[in-house]
């Protein structure tokens, strides 16, 4: 039996509500770019430390061009981020807003994450080309990727490294204090490894990443440390050259899903981990099913970052293109295929973006 045709005429109320929602999305998309600029220019930090001030006073204090600052303030006032006092012609950043927009806000500074919108926008044309012809966009095409990524992990990982992340593995701090061998793969600019090397001078640390620029940055930052080394190398065939049973602790921070050959990297980790070693894998939290991720507080952002970065950089290397939202089920499947038998998924209350997998042989 043929079902009656669905009524395709739009419900006027729902259509109006949806149009309204898209208008909000347009404004918020624009706001993200302006928040990114406010973060990069230090305008939020400057305003947070000033009493109500004129555009010219704010521009003067921030050492910026007054005309641009005035226009930026226009976006800040219309979005409700900054309050305008018409009687005095002055602007103020309320402390409740500064709490999410300044460097003093630490891990809560949304300005850091807003930078991704501009970074992704920088490759929109290349991504559209990939939609038509397949392939991927390589790392080098992204404006400021490693810089923004390092600021992101500096904020989201470094700020809770000692208080929340190391304690995920009972006894780990004691072992690091005694002296163990640690490997961080896809280490980027090496912020986390350099911090660990400073905290635990008796342990030895190695970081590997594809990007020679990021590795050069990491090495320069490690000046004065003699227990850390950084190596620029492609991990796609890590399963073949990983030194057997060489490390007590292996870490990957947000670095498996965007590898060209994630399974080979995981197999290499299995091979290079000592029998009593532990692998800590931080990776994006998701189910792997978009409809189940509809309630994810960062769902749209993460699928966008995946499409316009994580998936495409992997495809650009001729890789698998897993994407950031590969999900816990698949992550566990890959870990099992690599040989691991004990996998615990942990979550940190303040970290809505990631799962923390504590993995053993
Ligand atoms: C999302 S970033 C994470 C960087 C760093 N772990 C952090 O948290 O700041 C992923 C990293 O994986 C590296 N990567 C991607 N493909 C790679 C490959 N084939 N071999 C080695 N590293 C690779 C990238 O260069 C990038 O630094």
Short mmCIF file of C-alpha atoms and ligand atoms in Angstrom, two decimals:
data_model
loop_
_atom_site.label_atom_id
_atom_site.label_comp_id
_atom_site.label_asym_id
_atom_site.label_seq_id
_atom_site.Cartn_x
_atom_site.Cartn_y
_atom_site.Cartn_z
CA UNK A 1 0.00 0.00 0.00
CA UNK A 2 1.29 3.44 -0.89
CA UNK A 3 1.37 5.82 2.09
CA UNK A 4 -0.32 9.20 1.80
CA UNK A 5 2.15 11.88 0.69
CA UNK A 6 3.62 13.86 3.60
CA UNK A 7 2.35 17.40 3.79
CA UNK A 8 5.39 19.41 2.70
CA UNK A 9 3.92 22.82 3.42
CA UNK A 10 5.91 24.44 6.24
CA UNK A 11 4.25 25.03 9.54
CA UNK A 12 4.43 28.85 9.73
CA UNK A 13 5.18 28.99 13.46
CA UNK A 14 7.98 26.43 13.30
CA UNK A 15 9.37 28.06 10.16
CA UNK A 16 9.46 31.46 11.88
CA UNK A 17 11.15 29.95 14.95
CA UNK A 18 13.76 28.25 12.80
CA UNK A 19 14.47 31.43 10.82
CA UNK A 20 14.90 33.24 14.15
CA UNK A 21 17.35 30.58 15.30
CA UNK A 22 19.42 31.02 12.13
CA UNK A 23 19.55 34.78 12.68
CA UNK A 24 20.95 34.11 16.14
CA UNK A 25 23.45 31.70 14.58
CA UNK A 26 24.60 34.41 12.14
CA UNK A 27 25.09 36.89 14.93
CA UNK A 28 26.88 34.34 17.11
CA UNK A 29 29.16 33.24 14.25
CA UNK A 30 30.18 36.87 13.79
CA UNK A 31 30.56 37.27 17.54
CA UNK A 32 33.05 34.38 17.67
CA UNK A 33 35.31 36.18 15.18
CA UNK A 34 35.13 39.37 17.24
CA UNK A 35 35.77 37.45 20.49
CA UNK A 36 38.83 35.92 18.84
CA UNK A 37 40.07 39.40 17.90
CA UNK A 38 39.33 40.67 21.41
CA UNK A 39 41.42 37.81 22.80
CA UNK A 40 44.33 38.20 20.38
CA UNK A 41 44.57 41.97 20.73
CA UNK A 42 44.28 41.78 24.52
CA UNK A 43 41.19 44.03 24.45
CA UNK A 44 39.27 41.91 26.95
CA UNK A 45 42.23 41.85 29.36
CA UNK A 46 42.65 45.59 28.95
CA UNK A 47 38.98 46.37 29.52
CA UNK A 48 38.71 44.04 32.51
CA UNK A 49 41.36 46.15 34.25
CA UNK A 50 39.78 49.53 33.39
CA UNK A 51 36.91 51.51 34.90
CA UNK A 52 34.16 52.53 32.43
CA UNK A 53 36.14 54.18 29.60
CA UNK A 54 35.74 55.82 26.22
CA UNK A 55 36.70 54.05 23.00
CA UNK A 56 39.72 56.27 22.70
CA UNK A 57 40.87 55.52 26.28
CA UNK A 58 40.49 51.78 25.67
CA UNK A 59 42.36 51.96 22.36
CA UNK A 60 45.11 54.04 24.00
CA UNK A 61 45.55 51.61 26.89
CA UNK A 62 45.56 48.59 24.53
CA UNK A 63 47.88 50.41 22.08
CA UNK A 64 45.47 49.78 19.20
CA UNK A 65 43.92 51.81 16.40
CA UNK A 66 40.93 53.74 17.81
CA UNK A 67 38.76 53.44 14.70
CA UNK A 68 39.01 49.62 14.75
CA UNK A 69 38.44 49.44 18.48
CA UNK A 70 35.30 51.58 18.15
CA UNK A 71 33.85 49.26 15.50
CA UNK A 72 34.77 46.20 17.58
CA UNK A 73 33.00 47.80 20.53
CA UNK A 74 29.94 48.13 18.29
CA UNK A 75 29.82 44.34 17.92
CA UNK A 76 30.51 43.90 21.65
CA UNK A 77 27.67 46.25 22.65
CA UNK A 78 25.09 44.85 20.19
CA UNK A 79 25.90 41.31 21.34
CA UNK A 80 25.59 42.27 25.01
CA UNK A 81 29.18 41.36 25.85
CA UNK A 82 30.13 44.95 26.69
CA UNK A 83 27.80 47.48 28.33
CA UNK A 84 27.60 51.05 26.96
CA UNK A 85 26.82 53.89 29.36
CA UNK A 86 25.12 56.54 27.17
CA UNK A 87 25.28 59.30 29.82
CA UNK A 88 29.07 59.23 29.85
CA UNK A 89 29.81 57.66 26.43
CA UNK A 90 31.86 54.99 28.19
CA UNK A 91 32.12 51.22 27.84
CA UNK A 92 32.49 48.59 30.50
CA UNK A 93 33.19 44.84 30.45
CA UNK A 94 31.16 43.44 33.37
CA UNK A 95 33.24 41.23 35.69
CA UNK A 96 30.79 38.34 35.10
CA UNK A 97 31.71 38.50 31.40
CA UNK A 98 35.41 39.01 32.03
CA UNK A 99 35.25 35.69 33.94
CA UNK A 100 34.88 33.87 30.59
CA UNK A 101 36.93 36.13 28.31
CA UNK A 102 40.23 37.07 29.88
CA UNK A 103 43.57 35.37 30.38
CA UNK A 104 42.99 35.74 34.12
CA UNK A 105 39.99 33.40 33.65
CA UNK A 106 42.45 30.55 33.01
CA UNK A 107 40.73 27.37 31.83
CA UNK A 108 37.39 29.21 31.47
CA UNK A 109 38.62 31.63 28.80
CA UNK A 110 36.36 31.04 25.78
CA UNK A 111 38.45 33.55 23.80
CA UNK A 112 41.06 30.82 23.24
CA UNK A 113 38.53 28.47 21.61
CA UNK A 114 36.88 31.25 19.56
CA UNK A 115 40.16 31.45 17.60
CA UNK A 116 39.33 28.12 15.93
CA UNK A 117 36.49 29.76 14.00
CA UNK A 118 38.90 32.11 12.21
CA UNK A 119 41.48 29.36 11.73
CA UNK A 120 38.87 27.09 10.10
CA UNK A 121 37.45 29.97 8.04
CA UNK A 122 40.95 30.42 6.61
CA UNK A 123 40.61 27.12 4.70
CA UNK A 124 36.94 27.28 3.75
CA UNK A 125 37.68 27.52 0.02
CA UNK A 126 40.00 24.50 0.14
CA UNK A 127 37.37 22.53 2.08
CA UNK A 128 34.68 23.37 -0.50
CA UNK A 129 37.08 22.06 -3.13
CA UNK A 130 37.40 18.80 -1.14
CA UNK A 131 33.61 18.48 -0.98
CA UNK A 132 33.69 18.48 -4.80
CA UNK A 133 36.81 16.43 -5.48
CA UNK A 134 37.64 14.56 -2.27
CA UNK A 135 41.15 14.65 -0.80
CA UNK A 136 42.14 16.76 2.15
CA UNK A 137 43.63 20.03 3.37
CA UNK A 138 47.16 19.70 4.81
CA UNK A 139 48.29 21.27 8.07
CA UNK A 140 50.40 23.93 6.32
CA UNK A 141 47.30 25.56 4.83
CA UNK A 142 45.84 26.49 8.22
CA UNK A 143 46.53 29.92 9.56
CA UNK A 144 48.03 29.56 13.06
CA UNK A 145 46.90 25.95 13.69
CA UNK A 146 49.75 24.84 15.96
CA UNK A 147 49.72 28.17 17.81
CA UNK A 148 45.99 27.94 18.57
CA UNK A 149 46.20 24.22 19.38
CA UNK A 150 49.01 24.84 21.87
CA UNK A 151 47.03 27.64 23.50
CA UNK A 152 44.02 25.31 23.69
CA UNK A 153 45.91 22.43 25.31
CA UNK A 154 47.84 24.89 27.48
CA UNK A 155 44.50 25.95 28.84
CA UNK A 156 42.52 22.71 28.85
CA UNK A 157 45.28 20.22 29.80
CA UNK A 158 48.11 22.13 31.49
CA UNK A 159 45.77 23.92 33.88
CA UNK A 160 44.62 20.60 35.34
CA UNK A 161 47.66 18.39 34.71
CA UNK A 162 48.72 18.01 38.32
CA UNK A 163 45.32 18.41 39.97
CA UNK A 164 43.17 16.15 37.78
CA UNK A 165 45.01 14.39 34.94
CA UNK A 166 47.99 12.71 36.61
CA UNK A 167 45.77 11.45 39.46
CA UNK A 168 43.68 9.55 36.87
CA UNK A 169 46.35 6.84 37.15
CA UNK A 170 46.86 5.81 40.78
CA UNK A 171 50.56 5.77 41.73
CA UNK A 172 51.69 7.57 38.56
CA UNK A 173 53.09 10.64 40.30
CA UNK A 174 55.22 8.43 42.57
CA UNK A 175 56.58 6.54 39.55
CA UNK A 176 57.35 9.81 37.75
CA UNK A 177 59.18 11.01 40.84
CA UNK A 178 61.23 7.79 40.98
CA UNK A 179 62.17 8.13 37.28
CA UNK A 180 60.44 6.48 34.31
CA UNK A 181 60.46 6.72 30.49
CA UNK A 182 57.61 8.68 28.96
CA UNK A 183 56.56 9.06 25.31
CA UNK A 184 54.05 11.62 24.01
CA UNK A 185 52.88 11.08 20.43
CA UNK A 186 51.46 13.87 18.26
CA UNK A 187 52.97 16.20 20.86
CA UNK A 188 52.51 19.40 18.81
CA UNK A 189 54.40 22.30 20.40
CA UNK A 190 55.29 20.12 23.39
CA UNK A 191 53.79 22.23 26.16
CA UNK A 192 52.61 19.25 28.16
CA UNK A 193 55.85 17.29 27.86
CA UNK A 194 58.02 20.28 28.76
CA UNK A 195 55.87 20.89 31.84
CA UNK A 196 56.22 17.22 32.87
CA UNK A 197 59.98 17.31 32.27
CA UNK A 198 60.29 20.31 34.60
CA UNK A 199 58.07 18.73 37.25
CA UNK A 200 59.85 15.35 37.22
CA UNK A 201 63.58 15.86 36.58
CA UNK A 202 64.45 12.19 37.25
CA UNK A 203 62.14 10.92 34.48
CA UNK A 204 62.99 10.96 30.75
CA UNK A 205 60.59 12.33 28.15
CA UNK A 206 60.33 11.96 24.36
CA UNK A 207 57.87 13.78 22.10
CA UNK A 208 57.19 12.92 18.44
CA UNK A 209 55.17 14.89 15.90
CA UNK A 210 54.85 15.18 12.14
CA UNK A 211 55.26 18.96 12.14
CA UNK A 212 58.88 20.09 12.07
CA UNK A 213 57.73 23.64 12.93
CA UNK A 214 55.90 22.45 16.04
CA UNK A 215 58.90 20.29 17.03
CA UNK A 216 61.30 23.22 16.55
CA UNK A 217 59.08 25.30 18.84
CA UNK A 218 58.94 22.50 21.44
CA UNK A 219 62.74 22.05 21.37
CA UNK A 220 63.35 25.78 21.78
CA UNK A 221 60.99 25.82 24.77
CA UNK A 222 62.90 22.92 26.35
CA UNK A 223 66.12 24.95 26.61
CA UNK A 224 67.82 24.17 29.91
CA UNK A 225 66.12 20.77 30.31
CA UNK A 226 68.29 17.69 29.81
CA UNK A 227 65.57 15.06 30.26
CA UNK A 228 63.40 15.80 27.21
CA UNK A 229 63.86 15.33 23.47
CA UNK A 230 61.61 16.11 20.54
CA UNK A 231 61.62 14.26 17.22
CA UNK A 232 59.92 15.27 13.95
CA UNK A 233 58.67 12.07 12.35
CA UNK A 234 55.61 10.62 10.64
CA UNK A 235 53.88 8.11 12.92
CA UNK A 236 51.91 6.42 10.13
CA UNK A 237 54.07 3.28 10.35
CA UNK A 238 54.91 3.55 14.04
CA UNK A 239 53.89 -0.10 14.44
CA UNK A 240 57.04 -1.00 12.45
CA UNK A 241 59.67 1.15 14.13
CA UNK A 242 58.44 1.58 17.71
CA UNK A 243 61.16 0.37 20.11
CA UNK A 244 59.81 -2.76 21.86
CA UNK A 245 58.98 -2.44 25.60
CA UNK A 246 60.76 0.90 25.92
CA UNK A 247 58.29 3.10 27.81
CA UNK A 248 56.50 3.04 31.17
CA UNK A 249 54.02 5.73 30.17
CA UNK A 250 52.74 6.68 26.72
CA UNK A 251 50.39 9.63 26.23
CA UNK A 252 48.40 11.07 23.34
CA UNK A 253 46.52 14.30 23.87
CA UNK A 254 43.81 14.78 21.24
CA UNK A 255 46.10 13.12 18.71
CA UNK A 256 44.83 9.69 17.67
CA UNK A 257 41.69 10.47 15.64
CA UNK A 258 43.48 12.86 13.27
CA UNK A 259 46.39 10.54 12.51
CA UNK A 260 46.72 9.20 8.96
CA UNK A 261 46.90 5.62 10.30
CA UNK A 262 45.49 5.63 13.82
CA UNK A 263 45.52 1.85 14.16
CA UNK A 264 49.22 1.66 13.25
CA UNK A 265 49.97 4.29 15.89
CA UNK A 266 48.01 2.33 18.51
CA UNK A 267 49.78 -0.91 17.51
CA UNK A 268 53.11 0.90 17.88
CA UNK A 269 52.07 2.11 21.32
CA UNK A 270 51.22 -1.47 22.29
CA UNK A 271 54.64 -2.57 21.11
CA UNK A 272 56.60 0.19 22.81
CA UNK A 273 54.80 0.00 26.14
CA UNK A 274 56.38 -2.14 28.87
CA UNK A 275 54.18 -4.95 30.21
CA UNK A 276 53.42 -3.01 33.39
CA UNK A 277 53.18 0.32 31.55
CA UNK A 278 50.16 2.53 31.08
CA UNK A 279 48.86 4.41 28.07
CA UNK A 280 46.79 7.57 28.70
CA UNK A 281 44.73 8.57 25.68
CA UNK A 282 42.83 11.84 25.76
CA UNK A 283 40.39 11.94 22.87
CA UNK A 284 37.20 13.70 21.91
CA UNK A 285 34.04 12.58 23.71
CA UNK A 286 31.27 11.42 21.41
CA UNK A 287 29.18 8.42 20.54
CA UNK A 288 30.11 8.13 16.87
CA UNK A 289 26.42 8.64 15.99
CA UNK A 290 25.34 12.22 15.21
CA UNK A 291 21.76 11.70 16.39
CA UNK A 292 23.03 10.50 19.77
CA UNK A 293 25.39 13.47 20.00
CA UNK A 294 22.54 15.97 19.53
CA UNK A 295 22.65 16.75 23.28
CA UNK A 296 26.46 17.07 23.35
CA UNK A 297 27.16 20.59 24.65
CA UNK A 298 29.79 21.05 21.90
CA UNK A 299 28.31 18.78 19.22
CA UNK A 300 28.07 21.25 16.35
CA UNK A 301 31.46 22.79 17.09
CA UNK A 302 33.17 19.39 17.27
CA UNK A 303 31.62 18.06 14.05
CA UNK A 304 32.66 21.32 12.35
CA UNK A 305 36.22 21.13 13.66
CA UNK A 306 36.28 17.50 12.57
CA UNK A 307 35.05 18.18 9.04
CA UNK A 308 37.20 21.27 8.52
CA UNK A 309 40.31 20.00 10.31
CA UNK A 310 40.72 16.60 12.01
CA UNK A 311 39.20 14.50 9.23
CA UNK A 312 40.63 16.49 6.35
CA UNK A 313 44.25 16.69 7.64
CA UNK A 314 44.23 12.91 7.87
CA UNK A 315 42.76 12.54 4.38
CA UNK A 316 45.41 14.99 3.10
CA UNK A 317 48.06 12.45 4.19
CA UNK A 318 46.25 9.73 2.23
CA UNK A 319 44.95 8.63 5.63
CA UNK A 320 41.83 7.13 7.11
CA UNK A 321 40.02 10.37 7.99
CA UNK A 322 38.43 8.99 11.16
CA UNK A 323 37.28 12.41 12.31
CA UNK A 324 37.10 13.83 15.82
CA UNK A 325 33.67 12.36 16.50
CA UNK A 326 34.73 8.73 15.93
CA UNK A 327 33.24 7.98 19.34
CA UNK A 328 33.99 5.86 22.36
CA UNK A 329 32.77 2.60 20.82
CA UNK A 330 35.18 2.85 17.90
CA UNK A 331 38.02 4.10 20.11
CA UNK A 332 37.65 0.96 22.25
CA UNK A 333 37.44 -1.22 19.15
CA UNK A 334 40.70 0.26 17.80
CA UNK A 335 42.44 -0.16 21.16
CA UNK A 336 41.37 -3.80 21.24
CA UNK A 337 42.53 -4.36 17.65
CA UNK A 338 45.90 -2.91 18.64
CA UNK A 339 46.17 -5.61 21.33
CA UNK A 340 45.10 -3.80 24.50
CA UNK A 341 42.92 -5.76 26.89
CA UNK A 342 42.23 -3.34 29.75
CA UNK A 343 40.57 -0.03 28.91
CA UNK A 344 38.89 2.27 31.42
CA UNK A 345 37.04 5.39 30.27
CA UNK A 346 37.27 8.27 32.71
CA UNK A 347 35.76 11.73 32.62
CA UNK A 348 36.81 14.93 34.29
CA UNK A 349 33.98 17.08 35.59
CA UNK A 350 35.36 20.32 34.17
CA UNK A 351 36.22 18.78 30.77
CA UNK A 352 33.08 18.38 28.66
CA UNK A 353 35.07 17.83 25.47
CA UNK A 354 37.15 14.73 26.19
CA UNK A 355 37.20 11.17 27.37
CA UNK A 356 40.29 9.97 29.20
CA UNK A 357 41.12 6.35 28.40
CA UNK A 358 43.42 4.59 30.86
CA UNK A 359 44.80 1.69 28.85
CA UNK A 360 46.92 -1.30 29.82
CA UNK A 361 48.06 -4.50 28.15
C1 LIG B 1 45.10 17.97 17.49
S1 LIG B 1 46.84 18.10 17.47
C2 LIG B 1 47.29 17.80 19.17
C3 LIG B 1 48.64 18.35 19.53
C4 LIG B 1 49.07 18.17 20.99
N1 LIG B 1 49.00 16.81 21.45
C5 LIG B 1 48.24 19.06 21.90
O1 LIG B 1 47.40 18.56 22.64
O2 LIG B 1 48.46 20.28 21.85
C6 LIG B 1 47.33 16.61 16.65
C7 LIG B 1 48.80 16.50 16.39
O3 LIG B 1 49.04 15.27 15.67
C8 LIG B 1 50.08 15.51 14.76
N2 LIG B 1 50.01 14.54 13.65
C9 LIG B 1 49.06 14.43 12.70
N3 LIG B 1 49.35 13.47 11.81
C10 LIG B 1 50.55 12.94 12.21
C11 LIG B 1 51.39 11.90 11.69
N4 LIG B 1 51.07 11.23 10.59
N5 LIG B 1 52.54 11.64 12.34
C12 LIG B 1 52.88 12.32 13.47
N6 LIG B 1 52.12 13.30 14.01
C13 LIG B 1 50.96 13.62 13.37
C14 LIG B 1 49.85 16.94 14.27
O4 LIG B 1 51.01 17.53 13.71
C15 LIG B 1 49.36 17.62 15.54
O5 LIG B 1 50.40 18.26 16.23
#
